Coordinates of C-alpha atoms in Angstrom, one line a residue:
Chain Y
X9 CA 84.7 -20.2 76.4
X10 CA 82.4 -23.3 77.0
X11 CA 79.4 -23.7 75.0
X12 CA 77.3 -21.0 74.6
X13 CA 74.4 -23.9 74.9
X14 CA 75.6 -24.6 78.5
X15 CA 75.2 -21.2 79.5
X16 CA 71.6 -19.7 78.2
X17 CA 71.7 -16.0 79.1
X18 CA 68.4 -15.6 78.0
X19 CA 66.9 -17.8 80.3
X20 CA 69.4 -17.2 83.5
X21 CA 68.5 -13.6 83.1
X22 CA 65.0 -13.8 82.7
X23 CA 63.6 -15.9 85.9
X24 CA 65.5 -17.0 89.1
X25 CA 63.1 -13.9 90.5
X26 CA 66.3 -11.7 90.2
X27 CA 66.7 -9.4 87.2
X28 CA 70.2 -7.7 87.6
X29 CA 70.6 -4.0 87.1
X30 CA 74.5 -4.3 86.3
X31 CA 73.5 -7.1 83.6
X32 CA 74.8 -4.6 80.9
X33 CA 78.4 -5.0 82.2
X34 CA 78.0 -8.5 81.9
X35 CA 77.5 -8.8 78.1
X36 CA 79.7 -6.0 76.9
X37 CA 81.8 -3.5 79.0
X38 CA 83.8 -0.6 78.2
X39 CA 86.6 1.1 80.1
X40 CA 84.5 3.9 81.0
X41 CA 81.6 2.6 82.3
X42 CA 83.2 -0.2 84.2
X43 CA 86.4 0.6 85.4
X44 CA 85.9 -0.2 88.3
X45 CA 83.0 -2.7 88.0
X46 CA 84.0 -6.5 87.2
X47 CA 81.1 -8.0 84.6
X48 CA 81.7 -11.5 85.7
X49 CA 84.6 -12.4 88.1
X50 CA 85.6 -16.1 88.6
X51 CA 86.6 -16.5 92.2
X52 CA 87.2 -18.9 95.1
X53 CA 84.8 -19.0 97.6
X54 CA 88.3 -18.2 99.8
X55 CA 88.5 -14.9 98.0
X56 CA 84.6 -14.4 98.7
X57 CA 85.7 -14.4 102.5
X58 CA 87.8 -12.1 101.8
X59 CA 86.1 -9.7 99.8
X60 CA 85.5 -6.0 101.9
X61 CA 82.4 -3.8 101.2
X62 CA 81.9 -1.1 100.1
X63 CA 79.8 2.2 101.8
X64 CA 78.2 3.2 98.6
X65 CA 74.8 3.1 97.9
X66 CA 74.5 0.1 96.3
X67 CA 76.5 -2.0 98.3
X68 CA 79.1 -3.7 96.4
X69 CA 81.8 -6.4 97.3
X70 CA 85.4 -5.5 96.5
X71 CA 87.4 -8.3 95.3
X72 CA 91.3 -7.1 94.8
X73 CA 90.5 -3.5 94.8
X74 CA 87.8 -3.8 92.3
X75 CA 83.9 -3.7 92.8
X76 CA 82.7 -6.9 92.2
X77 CA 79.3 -7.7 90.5
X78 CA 78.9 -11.4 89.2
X79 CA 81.0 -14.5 90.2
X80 CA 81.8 -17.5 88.5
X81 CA 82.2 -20.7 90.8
X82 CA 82.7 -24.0 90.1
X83 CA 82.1 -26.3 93.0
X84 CA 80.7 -29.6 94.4
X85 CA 77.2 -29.4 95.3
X86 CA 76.1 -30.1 99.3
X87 CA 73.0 -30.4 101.2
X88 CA 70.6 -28.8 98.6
X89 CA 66.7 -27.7 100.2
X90 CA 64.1 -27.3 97.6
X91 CA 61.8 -24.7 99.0
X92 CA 58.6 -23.4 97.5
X93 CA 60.2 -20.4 95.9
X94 CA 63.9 -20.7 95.9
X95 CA 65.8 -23.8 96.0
X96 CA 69.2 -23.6 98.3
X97 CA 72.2 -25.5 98.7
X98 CA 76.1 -24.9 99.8
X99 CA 78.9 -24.7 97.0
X100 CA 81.9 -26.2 98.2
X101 CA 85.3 -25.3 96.0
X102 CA 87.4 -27.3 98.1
X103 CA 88.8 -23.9 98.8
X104 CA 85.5 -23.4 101.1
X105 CA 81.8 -23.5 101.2
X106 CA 79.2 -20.5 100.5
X107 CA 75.5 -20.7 100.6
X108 CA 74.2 -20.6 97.2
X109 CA 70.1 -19.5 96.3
X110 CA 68.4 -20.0 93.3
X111 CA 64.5 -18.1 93.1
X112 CA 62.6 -20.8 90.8
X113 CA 59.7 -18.6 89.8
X114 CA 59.4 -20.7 86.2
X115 CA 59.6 -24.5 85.4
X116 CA 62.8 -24.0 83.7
X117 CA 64.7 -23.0 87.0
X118 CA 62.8 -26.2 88.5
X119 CA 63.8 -28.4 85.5
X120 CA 67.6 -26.8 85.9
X121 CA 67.6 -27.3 89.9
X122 CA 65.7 -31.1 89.5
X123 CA 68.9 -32.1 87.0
X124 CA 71.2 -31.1 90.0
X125 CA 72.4 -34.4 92.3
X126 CA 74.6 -34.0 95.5
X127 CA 77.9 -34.3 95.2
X128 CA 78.4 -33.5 91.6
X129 CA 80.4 -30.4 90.2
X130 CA 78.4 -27.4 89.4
X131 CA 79.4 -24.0 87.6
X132 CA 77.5 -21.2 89.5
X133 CA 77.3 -18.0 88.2
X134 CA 75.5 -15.6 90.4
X135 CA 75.3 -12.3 92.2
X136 CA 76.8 -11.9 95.8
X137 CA 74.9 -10.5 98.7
X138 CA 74.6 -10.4 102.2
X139 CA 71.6 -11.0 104.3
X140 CA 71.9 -11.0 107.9
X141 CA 75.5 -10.8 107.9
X142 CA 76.3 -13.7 106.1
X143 CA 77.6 -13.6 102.4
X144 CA 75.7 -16.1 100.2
X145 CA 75.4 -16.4 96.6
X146 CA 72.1 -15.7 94.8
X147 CA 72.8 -17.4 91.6
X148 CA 70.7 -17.2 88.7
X149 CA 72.6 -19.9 86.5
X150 CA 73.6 -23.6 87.8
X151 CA 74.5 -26.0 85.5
X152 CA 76.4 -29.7 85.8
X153 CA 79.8 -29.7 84.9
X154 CA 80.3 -32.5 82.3
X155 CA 83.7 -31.9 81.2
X156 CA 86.0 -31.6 84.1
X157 CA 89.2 -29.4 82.0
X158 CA 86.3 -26.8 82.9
X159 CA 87.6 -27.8 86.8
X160 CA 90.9 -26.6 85.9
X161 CA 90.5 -23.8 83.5
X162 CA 88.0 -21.9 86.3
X163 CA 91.1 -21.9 88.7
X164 CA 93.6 -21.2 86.1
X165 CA 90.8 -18.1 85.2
X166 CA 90.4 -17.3 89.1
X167 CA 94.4 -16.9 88.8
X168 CA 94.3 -14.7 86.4
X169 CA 91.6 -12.5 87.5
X170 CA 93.5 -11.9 90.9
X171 CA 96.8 -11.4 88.6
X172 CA 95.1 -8.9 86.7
X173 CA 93.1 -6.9 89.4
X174 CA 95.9 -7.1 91.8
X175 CA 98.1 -5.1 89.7
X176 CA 95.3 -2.3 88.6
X177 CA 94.7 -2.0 92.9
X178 CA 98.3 -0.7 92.9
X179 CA 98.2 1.5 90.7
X180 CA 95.7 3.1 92.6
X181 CA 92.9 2.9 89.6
X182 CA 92.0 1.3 86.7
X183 CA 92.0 4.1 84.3
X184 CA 95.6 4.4 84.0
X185 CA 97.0 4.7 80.6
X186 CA 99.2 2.3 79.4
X187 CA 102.8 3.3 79.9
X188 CA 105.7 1.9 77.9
X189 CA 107.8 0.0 79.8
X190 CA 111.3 -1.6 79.4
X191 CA 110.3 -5.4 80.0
X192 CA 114.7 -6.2 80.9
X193 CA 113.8 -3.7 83.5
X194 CA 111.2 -6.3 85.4
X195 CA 112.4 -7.6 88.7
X196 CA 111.0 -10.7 89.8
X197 CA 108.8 -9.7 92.3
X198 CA 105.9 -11.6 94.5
X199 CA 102.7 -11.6 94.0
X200 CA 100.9 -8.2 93.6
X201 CA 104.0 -6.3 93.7
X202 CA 104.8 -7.1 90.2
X203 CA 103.5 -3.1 88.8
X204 CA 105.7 -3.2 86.0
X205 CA 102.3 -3.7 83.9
X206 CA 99.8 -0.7 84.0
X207 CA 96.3 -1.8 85.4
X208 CA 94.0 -3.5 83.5
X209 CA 90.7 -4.3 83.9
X210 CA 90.3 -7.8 84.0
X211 CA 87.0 -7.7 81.5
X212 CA 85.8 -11.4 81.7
X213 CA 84.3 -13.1 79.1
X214 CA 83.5 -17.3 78.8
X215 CA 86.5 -17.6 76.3
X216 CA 90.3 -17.2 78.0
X217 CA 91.6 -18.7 74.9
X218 CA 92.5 -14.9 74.1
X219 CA 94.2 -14.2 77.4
X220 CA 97.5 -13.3 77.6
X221 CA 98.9 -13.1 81.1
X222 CA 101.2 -10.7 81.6
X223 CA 104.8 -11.3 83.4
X224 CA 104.2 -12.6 86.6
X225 CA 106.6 -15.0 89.2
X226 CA 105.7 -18.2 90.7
X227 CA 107.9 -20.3 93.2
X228 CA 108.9 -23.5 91.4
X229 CA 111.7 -25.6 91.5
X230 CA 110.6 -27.7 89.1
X231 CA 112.9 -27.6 85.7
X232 CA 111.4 -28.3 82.6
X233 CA 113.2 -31.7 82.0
X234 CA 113.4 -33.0 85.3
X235 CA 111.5 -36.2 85.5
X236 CA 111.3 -35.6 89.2
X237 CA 110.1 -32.5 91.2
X238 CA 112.4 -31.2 93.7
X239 CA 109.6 -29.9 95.9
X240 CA 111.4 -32.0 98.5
X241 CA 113.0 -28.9 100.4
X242 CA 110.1 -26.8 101.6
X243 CA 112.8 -23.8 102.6
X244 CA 114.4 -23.5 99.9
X245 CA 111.7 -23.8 97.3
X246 CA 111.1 -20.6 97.5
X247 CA 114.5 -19.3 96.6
X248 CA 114.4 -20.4 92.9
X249 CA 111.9 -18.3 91.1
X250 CA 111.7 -18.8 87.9
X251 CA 109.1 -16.7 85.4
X252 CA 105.9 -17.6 83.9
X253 CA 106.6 -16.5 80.9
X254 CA 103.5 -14.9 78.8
X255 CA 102.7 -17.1 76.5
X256 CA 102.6 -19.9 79.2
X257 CA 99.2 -19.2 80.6
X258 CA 97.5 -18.8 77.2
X259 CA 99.4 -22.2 76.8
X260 CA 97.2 -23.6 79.5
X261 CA 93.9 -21.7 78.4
X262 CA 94.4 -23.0 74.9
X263 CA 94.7 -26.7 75.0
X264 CA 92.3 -26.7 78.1
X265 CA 89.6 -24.7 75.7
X266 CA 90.6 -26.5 72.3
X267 CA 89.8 -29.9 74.7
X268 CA 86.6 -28.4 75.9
X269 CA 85.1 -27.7 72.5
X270 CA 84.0 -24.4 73.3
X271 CA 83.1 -21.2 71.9
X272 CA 82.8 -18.1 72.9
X273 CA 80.3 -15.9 74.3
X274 CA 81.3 -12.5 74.3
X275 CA 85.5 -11.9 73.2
X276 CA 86.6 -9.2 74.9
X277 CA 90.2 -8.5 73.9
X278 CA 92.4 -6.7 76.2
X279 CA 93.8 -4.9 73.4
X280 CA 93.7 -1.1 75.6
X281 CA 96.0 -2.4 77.7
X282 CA 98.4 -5.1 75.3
X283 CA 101.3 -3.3 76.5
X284 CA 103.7 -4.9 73.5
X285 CA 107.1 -4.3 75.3
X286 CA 105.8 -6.2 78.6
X287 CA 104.3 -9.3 77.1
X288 CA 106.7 -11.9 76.1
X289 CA 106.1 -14.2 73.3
X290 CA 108.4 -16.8 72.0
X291 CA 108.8 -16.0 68.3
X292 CA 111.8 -19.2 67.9
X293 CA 110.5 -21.1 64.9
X294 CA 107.9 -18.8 64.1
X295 CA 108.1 -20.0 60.6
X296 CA 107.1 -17.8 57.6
X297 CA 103.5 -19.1 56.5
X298 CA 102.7 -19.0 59.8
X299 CA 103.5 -15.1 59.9
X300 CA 101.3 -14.9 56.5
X301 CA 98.8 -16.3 57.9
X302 CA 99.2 -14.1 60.7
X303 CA 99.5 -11.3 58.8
X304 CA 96.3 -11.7 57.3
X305 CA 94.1 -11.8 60.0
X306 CA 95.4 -8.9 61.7
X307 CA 94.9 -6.6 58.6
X308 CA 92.3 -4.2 60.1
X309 CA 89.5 -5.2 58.1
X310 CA 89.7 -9.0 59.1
X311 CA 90.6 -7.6 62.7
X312 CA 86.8 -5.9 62.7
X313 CA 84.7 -9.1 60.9
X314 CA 83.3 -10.6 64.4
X315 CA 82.9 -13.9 63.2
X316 CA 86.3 -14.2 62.2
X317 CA 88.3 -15.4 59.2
X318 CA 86.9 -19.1 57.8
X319 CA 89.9 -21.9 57.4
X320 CA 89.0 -21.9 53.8
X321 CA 89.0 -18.0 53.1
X322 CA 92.5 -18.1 54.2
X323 CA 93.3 -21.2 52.1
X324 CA 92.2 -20.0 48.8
X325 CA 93.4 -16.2 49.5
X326 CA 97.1 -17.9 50.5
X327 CA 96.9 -20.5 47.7
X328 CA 97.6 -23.3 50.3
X329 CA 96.1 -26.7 50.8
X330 CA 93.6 -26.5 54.1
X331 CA 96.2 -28.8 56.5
X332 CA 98.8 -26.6 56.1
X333 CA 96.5 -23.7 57.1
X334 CA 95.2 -26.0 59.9
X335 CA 98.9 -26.3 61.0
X336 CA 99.9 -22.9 60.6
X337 CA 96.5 -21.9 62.8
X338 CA 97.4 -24.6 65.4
X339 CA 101.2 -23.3 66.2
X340 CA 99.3 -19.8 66.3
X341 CA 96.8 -20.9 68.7
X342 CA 99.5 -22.5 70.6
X343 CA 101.3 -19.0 71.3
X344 CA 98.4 -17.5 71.9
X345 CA 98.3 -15.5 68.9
X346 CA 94.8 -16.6 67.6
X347 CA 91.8 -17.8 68.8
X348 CA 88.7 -19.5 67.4
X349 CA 85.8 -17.4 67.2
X350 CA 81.9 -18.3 66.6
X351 CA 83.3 -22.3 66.0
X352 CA 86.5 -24.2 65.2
X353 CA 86.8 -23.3 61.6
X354 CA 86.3 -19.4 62.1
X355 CA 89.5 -17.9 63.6
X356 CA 90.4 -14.2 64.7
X357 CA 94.2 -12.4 65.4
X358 CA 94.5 -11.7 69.2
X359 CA 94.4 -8.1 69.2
X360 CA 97.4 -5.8 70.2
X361 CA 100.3 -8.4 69.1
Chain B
X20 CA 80.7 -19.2 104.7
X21 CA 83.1 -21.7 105.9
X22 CA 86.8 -21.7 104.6
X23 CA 87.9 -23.8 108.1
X24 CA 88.7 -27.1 105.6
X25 CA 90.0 -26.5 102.4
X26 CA 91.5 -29.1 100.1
X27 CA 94.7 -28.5 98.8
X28 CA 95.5 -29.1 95.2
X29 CA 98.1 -31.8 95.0
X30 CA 100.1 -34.1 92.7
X31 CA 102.6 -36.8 93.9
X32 CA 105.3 -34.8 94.2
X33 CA 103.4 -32.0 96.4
X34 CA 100.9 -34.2 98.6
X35 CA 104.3 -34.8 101.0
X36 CA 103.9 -31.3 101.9
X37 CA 100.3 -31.9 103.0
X38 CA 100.5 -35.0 105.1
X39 CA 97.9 -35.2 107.5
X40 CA 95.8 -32.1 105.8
X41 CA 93.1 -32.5 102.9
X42 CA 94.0 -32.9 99.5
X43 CA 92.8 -32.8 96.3
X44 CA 94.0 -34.6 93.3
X45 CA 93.3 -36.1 89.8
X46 CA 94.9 -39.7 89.8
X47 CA 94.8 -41.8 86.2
X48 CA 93.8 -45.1 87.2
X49 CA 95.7 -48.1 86.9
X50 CA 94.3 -50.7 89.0
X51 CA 91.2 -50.8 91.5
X52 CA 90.0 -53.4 94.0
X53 CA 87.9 -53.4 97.0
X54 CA 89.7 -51.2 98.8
X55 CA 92.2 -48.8 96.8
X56 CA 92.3 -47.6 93.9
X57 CA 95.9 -47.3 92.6
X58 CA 96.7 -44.7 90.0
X59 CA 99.4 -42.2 88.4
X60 CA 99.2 -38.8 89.8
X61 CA 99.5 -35.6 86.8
X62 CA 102.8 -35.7 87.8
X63 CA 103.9 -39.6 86.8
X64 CA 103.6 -40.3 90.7
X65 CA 102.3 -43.7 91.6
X66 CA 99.7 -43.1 94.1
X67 CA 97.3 -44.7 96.5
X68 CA 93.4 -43.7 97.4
X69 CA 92.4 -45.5 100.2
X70 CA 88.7 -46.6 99.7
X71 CA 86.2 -47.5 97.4
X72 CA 84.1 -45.3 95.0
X73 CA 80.8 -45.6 94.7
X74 CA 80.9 -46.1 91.1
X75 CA 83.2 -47.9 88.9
X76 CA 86.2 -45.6 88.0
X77 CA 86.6 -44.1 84.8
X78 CA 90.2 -43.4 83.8
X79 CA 90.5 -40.4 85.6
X80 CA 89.4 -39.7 88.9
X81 CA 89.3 -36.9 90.9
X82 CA 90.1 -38.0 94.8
X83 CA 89.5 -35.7 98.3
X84 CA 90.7 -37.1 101.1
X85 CA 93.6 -37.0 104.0
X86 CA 96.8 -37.2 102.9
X87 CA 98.5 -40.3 104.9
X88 CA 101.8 -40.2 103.7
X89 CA 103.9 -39.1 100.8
X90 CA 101.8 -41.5 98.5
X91 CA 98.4 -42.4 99.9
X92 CA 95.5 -40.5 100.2
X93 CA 92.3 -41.8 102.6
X94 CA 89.7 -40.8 100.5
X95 CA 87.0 -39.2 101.4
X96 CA 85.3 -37.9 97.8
X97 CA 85.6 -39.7 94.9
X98 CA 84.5 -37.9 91.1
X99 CA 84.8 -39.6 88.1
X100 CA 86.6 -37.4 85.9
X101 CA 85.7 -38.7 82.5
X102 CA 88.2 -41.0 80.1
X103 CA 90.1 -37.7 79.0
X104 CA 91.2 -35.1 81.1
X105 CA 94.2 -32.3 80.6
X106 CA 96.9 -34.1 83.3
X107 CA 99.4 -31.6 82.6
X108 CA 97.2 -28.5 82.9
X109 CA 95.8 -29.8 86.2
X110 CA 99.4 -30.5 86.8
X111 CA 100.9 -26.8 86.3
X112 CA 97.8 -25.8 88.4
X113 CA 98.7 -28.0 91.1
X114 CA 102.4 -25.5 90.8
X115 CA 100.9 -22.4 91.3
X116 CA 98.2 -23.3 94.1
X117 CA 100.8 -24.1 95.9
X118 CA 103.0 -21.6 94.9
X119 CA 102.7 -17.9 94.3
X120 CA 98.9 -18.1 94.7
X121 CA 98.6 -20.4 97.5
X122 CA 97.0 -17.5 99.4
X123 CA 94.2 -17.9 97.1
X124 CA 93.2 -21.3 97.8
X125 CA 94.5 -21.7 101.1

């Protein structure tokens, strides 16, 4: 999702003394080898605590049901000791504080630590592991955080995530197929009792602009148009539940990624388990050139370019001037049909609308 | 691992429920002097941060501190969030931390 310059994967793989076996899950997962097996999970150092282990032999943290590899955390950085070898310091999420480590074996994991200053916001990305007892974070990327929509979109990710793996630890696996449900039928239900959606693995990638949450409730009270919040009955706020609708998350992921700039490093689509009749997407005023436009970027053979379709291929193959494309790919965007690929010219059909 | 003090994400409309507990919130300034800065929570809430940042405030600021009442915070942590930041994202985040998915903040 952010810049693939703010994330080398090269260099975060190849010193920090740590050389991850499950590093292929990380760049490109498939349903059968990672089923179970999250390739990079963002978290909150509360859900860290949480996390149970499991017996195998390769000791594995289970997040939500699921076996957890890598993390993503984004955090302010406290009380960091440079040592000889590794340089340490505690990540605190305002959700709660983990001891992070980062080997420096080569001057570029001393020139990445030496940029770090107390207090600031850092994105982590590391491996968990516990030593002694206590759970710490052995990261092998730490970067500043210089745009702070990256504050909210990690949340909004570590959300959806627990959405996502929730529901595939009720249905008792991750391999189930996708079943056709009625989406009238839903019930609004709390929390990770809503199973009207088959599991799905929650295959990460650094670009949510693709995501499309499924149903799921929140508590609010809070009407559209109301210029105040009625939050002011704490026992009652609970009685009006009102439903995220589908698109609304993607809503959130899209204008917090279009503000970030960013571009993807791997796109994963979660096209093997769209379920079509579950996922609700506002179609009101879904003019016709926007459905052209539409159209042609989901034809199969667009669907499989990875770099995507250019603004200007679709401007000369629809015989319309480049704003109107622009606009058409905007109100796209906006529902989450579309996504920019390699940069903000190149776009690509969400897959399995 | 220590999850014994968490900040709970707030906007103006939410920090009454956290009076007395940290909070967490993105305020757009509107006026700063020696002691407070005065700002408009994601919400349109006209809030208080008790204290001084270290550094000159850019329009948005990200404060941490003990919620005193319904519209002041005693701030503890003070980040600069830049001149453009996604109020209304934050916002809707601020919804569901303390909503549905409270449990996973909290």
């Amino acid at each position: 999702m952010f810049s693939s310059s703010q994330f080398d994967a090269v260099s975060a793989f190849s010193g920090g003394g740590f050389m991850p076996s499950q590093s292929s899950h990380f760049a490109n997962s498939t349903p059968s080898q990672s089923h179970d097996t999250q390739g990079l999970l963002s978290v909150t150092v509360k859900k860290i605590s949480e996390a149970s282990r499991s017996g195998d032999e390769k000791p594995n943290f289970i997040i939500d049901g699921a076996h957890v590899n890598n993390v993503k955390v984004i955090g302010m950085l406290f009380n960091k000791n440079v040592r000889s070898s590794d340089v340490r310091f505690d990540l605190d999420d305002g959700t709660g504080r983990v001891e992070c480590i980062r080997w420096v074996t080569e001057s570029v994991d001393t020139r990445e630590m030496d940029a770090l200053e107390e207090g600031t916001y850092v994105c982590v990305i590391g491996h968990l592991q516990s030593f002694q007892g206590k759970v710490q974070l052995n990261a092998f990327s730490v970067r500043p955080v210089t745009n702070f929509d990256e504050v909210t979109c990690h949340f909004i990710e570590c959300i959806y995530c627990h959405v996502q793996n929730s529901k595939g630890q009720l249905e008792g696996g991750a391999l189930a197929q996708p079943k056709m449900t009625d989406s009238s039928l839903s019930t609004p239900v709390r929390g990770a009792s809503n199973v009207h959606q088959p599991a799905s693995m929650c295959r990460r990638s650094f670009c949510p602009s693709f995501i499309r949450a499924e149903d799921y409730i929140y508590d609010s009270n809070r009407g559209p148009n109301q210029s105040k919040p009625i939050w002011s009955e704490p026992k009652t706020r609970l009685t009006h539940k009102c439903r995220l609708k589908g698109g609304d998350i993607t809503k959130i992921f899209n204008s917090l990624s279009s503000r970030c700039q960013t571009s993807p490093i791997t796109v994963q689509p979660f096209g093997d388990t769209c379920n079509k009749a579950s996922v609700q997407y506002t179609t009101d005023g879904f003019k016709g050139f926007e459905k052209l436009v539409l159209n042609y970027l989901q034809q199969p053979a667009i669907i499989d370019r990875e770099m995507g379709v250019h603004l200007n291929e679709l401007s000369q193959q629809l015989k319309a001037p480049i704003e109107k494309i622009k606009d058409a790919i905007e109100f796209l965007e906006r529902e989450g049909l579309v996504y920019s690929s390699i940069d903000d010219y190149h776009y690509k059909a969400v897959e399995g609308c | 691992m220590d999850i014994s003090s968490p900040a709970a994400f707030a906007n103006g409309g939410l920090l009454r429920m956290h009076v007395g507990r940290k909070v967490r919130t993105v305020l757009q300034v509107t006026r700063s002097d020696i002691a407070s800065v005065i700002g408009k929570s994601t919400d349109g809430y006209q809030l208080v941060a008790k204290g001084s940042p270290h550094v000159p405030p850019t329009s948005f600021v990200e404060v941490i501190g003990v919620a005193e009442n319904e519209n002041t915070i005693r701030a503890e942590l003070w980040t600069n969030f830049g001149d453009t930041f996604d109020a209304s994202s934050y916002d809707q985040l601020c919804q569901l931390a303390n909503g549905e998915f409270k449990h996973l903040f909290l």
